Short mmCIF file of C-alpha atoms in Angstrom, two decimals:
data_model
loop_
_atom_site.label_atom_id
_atom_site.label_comp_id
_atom_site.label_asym_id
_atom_site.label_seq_id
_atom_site.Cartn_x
_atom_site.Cartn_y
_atom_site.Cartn_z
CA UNK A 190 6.57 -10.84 -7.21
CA UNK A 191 7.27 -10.70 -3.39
CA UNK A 192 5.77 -13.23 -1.12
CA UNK A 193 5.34 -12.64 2.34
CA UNK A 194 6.14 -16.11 3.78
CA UNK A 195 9.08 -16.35 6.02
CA UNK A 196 10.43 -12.83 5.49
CA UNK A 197 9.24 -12.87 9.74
CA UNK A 198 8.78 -14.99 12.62
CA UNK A 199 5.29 -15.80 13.06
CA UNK A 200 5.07 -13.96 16.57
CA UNK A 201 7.04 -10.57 15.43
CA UNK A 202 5.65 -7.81 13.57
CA UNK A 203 6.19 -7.44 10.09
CA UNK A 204 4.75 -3.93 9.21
CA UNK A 205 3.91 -1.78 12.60
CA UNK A 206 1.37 1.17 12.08
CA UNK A 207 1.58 3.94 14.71
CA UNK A 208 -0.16 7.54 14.12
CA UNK A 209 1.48 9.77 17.11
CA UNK A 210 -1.24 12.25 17.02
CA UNK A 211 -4.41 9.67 16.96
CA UNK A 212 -2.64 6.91 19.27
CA UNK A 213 -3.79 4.59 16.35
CA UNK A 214 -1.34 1.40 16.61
CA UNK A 215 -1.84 -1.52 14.61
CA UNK A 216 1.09 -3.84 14.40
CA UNK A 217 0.62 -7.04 11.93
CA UNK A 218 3.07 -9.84 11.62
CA UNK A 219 4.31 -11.67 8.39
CA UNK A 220 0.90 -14.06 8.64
CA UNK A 221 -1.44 -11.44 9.45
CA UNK A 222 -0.43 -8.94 6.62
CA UNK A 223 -1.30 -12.19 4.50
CA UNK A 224 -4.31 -12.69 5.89
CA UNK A 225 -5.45 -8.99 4.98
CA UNK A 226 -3.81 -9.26 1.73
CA UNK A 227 -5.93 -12.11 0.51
CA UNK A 228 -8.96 -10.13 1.76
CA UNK A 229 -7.91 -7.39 -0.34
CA UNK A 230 -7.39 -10.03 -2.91
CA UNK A 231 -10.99 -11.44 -2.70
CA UNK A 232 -12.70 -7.91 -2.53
CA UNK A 233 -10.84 -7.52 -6.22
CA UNK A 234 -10.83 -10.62 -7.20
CA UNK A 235 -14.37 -11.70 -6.14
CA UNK A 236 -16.27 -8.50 -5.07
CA UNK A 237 -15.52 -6.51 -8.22
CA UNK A 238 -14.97 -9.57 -10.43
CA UNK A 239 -11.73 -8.75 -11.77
CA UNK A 240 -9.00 -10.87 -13.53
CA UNK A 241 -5.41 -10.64 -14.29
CA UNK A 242 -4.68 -7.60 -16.50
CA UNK A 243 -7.68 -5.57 -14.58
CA UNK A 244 -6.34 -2.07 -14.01
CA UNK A 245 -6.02 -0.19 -10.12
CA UNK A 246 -5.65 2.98 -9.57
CA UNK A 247 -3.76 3.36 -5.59
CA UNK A 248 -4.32 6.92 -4.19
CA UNK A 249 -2.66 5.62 -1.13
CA UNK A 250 0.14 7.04 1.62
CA UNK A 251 2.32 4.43 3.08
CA UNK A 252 0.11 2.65 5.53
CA UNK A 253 -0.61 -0.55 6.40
CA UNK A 254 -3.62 -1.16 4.37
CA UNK A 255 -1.63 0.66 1.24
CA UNK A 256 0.44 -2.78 1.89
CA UNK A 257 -2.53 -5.37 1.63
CA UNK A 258 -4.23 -3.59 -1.27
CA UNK A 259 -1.05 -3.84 -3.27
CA UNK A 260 0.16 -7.14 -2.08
CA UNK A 261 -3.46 -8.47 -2.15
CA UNK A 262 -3.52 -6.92 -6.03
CA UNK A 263 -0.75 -8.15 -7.18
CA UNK A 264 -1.31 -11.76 -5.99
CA UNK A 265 -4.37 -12.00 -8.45
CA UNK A 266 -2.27 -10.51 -11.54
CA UNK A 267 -3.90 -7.37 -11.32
CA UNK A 268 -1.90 -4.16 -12.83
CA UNK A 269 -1.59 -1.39 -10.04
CA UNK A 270 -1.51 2.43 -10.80
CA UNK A 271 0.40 4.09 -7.99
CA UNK A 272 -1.43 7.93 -8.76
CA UNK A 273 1.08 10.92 -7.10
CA UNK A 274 -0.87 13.58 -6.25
CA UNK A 275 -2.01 16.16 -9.01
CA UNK A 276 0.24 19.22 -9.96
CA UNK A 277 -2.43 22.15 -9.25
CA UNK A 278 -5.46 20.37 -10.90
CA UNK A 279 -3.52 18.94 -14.14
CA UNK A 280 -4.67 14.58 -14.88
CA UNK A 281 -1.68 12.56 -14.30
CA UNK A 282 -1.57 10.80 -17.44
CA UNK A 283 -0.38 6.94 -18.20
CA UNK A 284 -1.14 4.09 -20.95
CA UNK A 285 -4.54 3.73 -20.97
CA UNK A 286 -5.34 6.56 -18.84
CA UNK A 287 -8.26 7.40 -20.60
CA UNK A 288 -10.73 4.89 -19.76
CA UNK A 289 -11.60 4.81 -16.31
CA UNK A 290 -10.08 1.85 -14.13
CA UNK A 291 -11.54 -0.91 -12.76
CA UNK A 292 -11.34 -0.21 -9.63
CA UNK A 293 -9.67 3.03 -7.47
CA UNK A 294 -8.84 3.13 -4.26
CA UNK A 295 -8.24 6.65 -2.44
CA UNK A 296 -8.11 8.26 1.16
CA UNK A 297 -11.23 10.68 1.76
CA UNK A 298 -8.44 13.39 1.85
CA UNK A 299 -7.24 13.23 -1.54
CA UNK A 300 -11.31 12.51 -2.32
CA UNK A 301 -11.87 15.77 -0.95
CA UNK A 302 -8.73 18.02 -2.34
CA UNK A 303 -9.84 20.43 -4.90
CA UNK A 304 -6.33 20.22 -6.31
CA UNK A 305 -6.84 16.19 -6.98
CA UNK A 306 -7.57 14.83 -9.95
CA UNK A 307 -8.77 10.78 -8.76
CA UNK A 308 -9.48 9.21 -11.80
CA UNK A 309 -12.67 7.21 -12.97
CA UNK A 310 -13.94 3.67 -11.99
CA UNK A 311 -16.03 1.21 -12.10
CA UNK A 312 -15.46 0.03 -8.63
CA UNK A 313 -14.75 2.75 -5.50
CA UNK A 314 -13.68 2.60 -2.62
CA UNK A 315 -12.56 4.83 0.60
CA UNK A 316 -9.44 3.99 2.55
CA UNK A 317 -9.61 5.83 5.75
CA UNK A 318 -6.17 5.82 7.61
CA UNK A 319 -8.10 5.73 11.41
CA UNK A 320 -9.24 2.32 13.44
CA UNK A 321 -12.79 3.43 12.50
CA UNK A 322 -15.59 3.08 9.48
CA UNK A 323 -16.07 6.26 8.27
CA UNK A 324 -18.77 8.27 9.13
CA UNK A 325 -19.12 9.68 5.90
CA UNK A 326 -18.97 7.88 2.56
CA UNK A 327 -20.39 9.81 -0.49
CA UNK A 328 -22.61 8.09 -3.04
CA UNK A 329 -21.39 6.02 -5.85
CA UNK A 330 -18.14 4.97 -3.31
CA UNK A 331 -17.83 2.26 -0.85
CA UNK A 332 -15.67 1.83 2.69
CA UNK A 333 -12.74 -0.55 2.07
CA UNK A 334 -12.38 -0.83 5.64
CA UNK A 335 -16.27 -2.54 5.85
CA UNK A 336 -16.27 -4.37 2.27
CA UNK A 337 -12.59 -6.21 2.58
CA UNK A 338 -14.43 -7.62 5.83
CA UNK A 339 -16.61 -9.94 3.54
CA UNK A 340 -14.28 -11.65 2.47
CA UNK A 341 -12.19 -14.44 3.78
CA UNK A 342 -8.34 -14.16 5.21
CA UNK A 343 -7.02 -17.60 3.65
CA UNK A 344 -5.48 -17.18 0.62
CA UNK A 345 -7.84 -18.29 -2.02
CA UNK A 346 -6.93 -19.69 -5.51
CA UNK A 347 -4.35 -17.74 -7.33
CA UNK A 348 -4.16 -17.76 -11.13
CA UNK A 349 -1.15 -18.94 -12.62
CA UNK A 350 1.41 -15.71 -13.23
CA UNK A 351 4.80 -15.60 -15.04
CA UNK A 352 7.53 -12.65 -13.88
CA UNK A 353 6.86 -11.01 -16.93
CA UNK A 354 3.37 -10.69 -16.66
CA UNK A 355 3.14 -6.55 -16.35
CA UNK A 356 2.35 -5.56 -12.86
CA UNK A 357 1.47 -2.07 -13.72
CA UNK A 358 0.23 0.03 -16.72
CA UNK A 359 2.77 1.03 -17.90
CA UNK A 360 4.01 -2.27 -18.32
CA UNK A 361 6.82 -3.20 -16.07
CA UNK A 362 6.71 -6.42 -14.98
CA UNK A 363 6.53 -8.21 -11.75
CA UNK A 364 10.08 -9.29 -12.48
CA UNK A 365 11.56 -6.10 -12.87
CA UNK A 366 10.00 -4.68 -9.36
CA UNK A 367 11.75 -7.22 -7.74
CA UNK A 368 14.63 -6.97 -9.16
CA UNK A 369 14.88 -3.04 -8.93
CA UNK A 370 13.20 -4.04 -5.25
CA UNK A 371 16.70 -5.79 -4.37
CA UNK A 372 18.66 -3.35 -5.49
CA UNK A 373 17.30 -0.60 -3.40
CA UNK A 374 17.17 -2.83 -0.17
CA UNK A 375 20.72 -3.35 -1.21
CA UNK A 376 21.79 0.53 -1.70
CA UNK A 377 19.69 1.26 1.63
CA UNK A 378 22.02 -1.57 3.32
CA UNK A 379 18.99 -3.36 4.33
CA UNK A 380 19.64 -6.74 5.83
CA UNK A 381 17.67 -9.69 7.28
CA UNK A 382 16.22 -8.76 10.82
CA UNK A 383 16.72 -5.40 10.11
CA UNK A 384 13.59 -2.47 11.17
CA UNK A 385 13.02 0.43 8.96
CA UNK A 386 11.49 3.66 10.44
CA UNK A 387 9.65 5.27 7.59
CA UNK A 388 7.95 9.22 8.21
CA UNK A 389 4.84 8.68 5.98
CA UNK A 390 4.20 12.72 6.21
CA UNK A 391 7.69 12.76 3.92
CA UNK A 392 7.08 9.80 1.91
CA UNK A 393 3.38 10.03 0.42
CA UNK A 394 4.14 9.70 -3.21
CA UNK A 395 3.46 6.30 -3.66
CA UNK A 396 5.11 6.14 -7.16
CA UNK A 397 8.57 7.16 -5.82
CA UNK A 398 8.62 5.74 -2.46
CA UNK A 399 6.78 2.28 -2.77
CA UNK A 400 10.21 0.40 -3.49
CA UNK A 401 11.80 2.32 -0.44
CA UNK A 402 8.67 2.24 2.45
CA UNK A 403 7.37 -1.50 0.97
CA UNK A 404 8.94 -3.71 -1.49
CA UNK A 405 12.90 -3.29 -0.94
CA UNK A 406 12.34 -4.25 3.20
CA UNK A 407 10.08 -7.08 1.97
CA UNK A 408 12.36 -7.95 -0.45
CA UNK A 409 15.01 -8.01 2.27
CA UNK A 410 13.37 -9.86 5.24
CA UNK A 411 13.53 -6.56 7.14
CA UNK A 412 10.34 -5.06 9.07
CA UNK A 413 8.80 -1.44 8.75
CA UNK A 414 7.63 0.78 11.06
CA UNK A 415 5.69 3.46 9.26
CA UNK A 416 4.99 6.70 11.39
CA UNK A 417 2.29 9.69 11.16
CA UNK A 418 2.29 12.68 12.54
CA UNK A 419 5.97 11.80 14.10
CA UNK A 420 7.36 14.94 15.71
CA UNK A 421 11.00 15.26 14.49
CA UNK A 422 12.39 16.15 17.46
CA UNK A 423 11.39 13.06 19.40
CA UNK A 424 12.29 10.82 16.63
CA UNK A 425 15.87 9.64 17.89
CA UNK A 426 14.32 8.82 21.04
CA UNK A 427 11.26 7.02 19.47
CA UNK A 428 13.41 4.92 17.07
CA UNK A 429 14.69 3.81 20.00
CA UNK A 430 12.04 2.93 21.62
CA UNK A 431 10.94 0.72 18.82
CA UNK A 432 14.41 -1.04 18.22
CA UNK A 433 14.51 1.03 15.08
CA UNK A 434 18.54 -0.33 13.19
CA UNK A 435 17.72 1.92 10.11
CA UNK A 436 15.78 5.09 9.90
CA UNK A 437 14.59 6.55 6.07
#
């Protein structure tokens, strides 16, 4: 669906990472977010043994790891689930939501919320949002962080996958995120060379802001900087900073 060769220059980050209350910075250019994307890729691919059509439920804010799981995903033909968070308790429901998934990937926070409903799978795993493994990990779940580690950053074998191949449950196809990918870069005025500041505190339903924090910038050669704990009124002068040309 996307590809992220030559949306970048080698040398200039692609997705920046940068948690104002932790100091946690991670900045990644266009060959390193493929690099972590076909670790993702292999942890699904070759860690949990699944195959195109396998089913992924993404309880994920915007982030840079959200990126490589879904990139990495996608590049094997798996179908991602992008969960929202539950509505007081209630199961967010979906074709096919009745079986459990093959694999599901959540923060420990939305692990943890008595409100959240995180669905069933064969295959678990913890995505912590700090530089560290987590200290914690309850039984029966693993630390994505220390697993996609084991597996190699060169992009492996890809099976062969047509645009309308479905790309999530609910069957919408590769083809039709891109294209509906475009058009948002295109309504957000999102050009080549451009850099997108993104508040992940106001965009954490993955559902209704992947296309604006993820694929529409991809889709548009321009670069993200995704921001937590950002304190409004410093923003202006932090986009600055950070030669921010569009802010969302």
């Amino acid at each position: 669906m996307l590809s992220v060769v030559g949306l970048a220059t080698r040398d200039q980050p692609l997705i920046t990472y940068l948690d104002h209350r932790t100091g946690h910075r991670q900045h990644l250019t266009a060959a390193e977010v493929g690099e972590w994307s076909a670790r993702a890729a292999g942890l699904l691919r070759d860690g949990c043994g699944l195959v195109p059509g396998s089913r992924v439920a993404v309880l994920l804010p915007p982030h840079w790891r959200t990126a490589a799981v879904l990139l990495g995903a996608w590049s094997v033909g798996l179908e991602v689930s992008f969960r929202p968070r539950a509505t007081a308790g209630l199961p967010v429901l979906e074709p096919g939501g009745s079986r459990p998934y093959d694999a599901v990937l959540v923060t420990p926070e939305r692990l943890d919320d008595w409100l959240e409903d995180v669905p069933d799978g064969l295959h678990r795993y913890l995505v912590g949002t700090g530089t560290e493994p987590l200290a914690d990990v309850p039984a029966g779940w693993l630390d994505w962080s220390v697993e996609v580690l084991r597996h190699g950053a060169a992009p492996a074998d890809r099976p062969t996958l047509h645009a309308s191949d479905p790309a999530s449950p609910d069957g919408t196809s590769y083809d039709e995120w891109g294209r509906v990918a475009t058009a948002v870069a295109e309504q957000l005025d999102l050009r080549v060379g451009d850099r997108l500041l993104v508040d992940a505190a106001e965009h954490d339903q993955p559902l209704k802001w992947l296309l604006k924090w993820l694929l529409a910038p991809l889709s548009a050669g321009a670069s993200v900087v995704l921001c937590a704990n950002l304190d409004p009124a410093a923003r202006d002068a932090f986009a600055a900073a950070v030669q921010v040309t569009r802010v969302l």
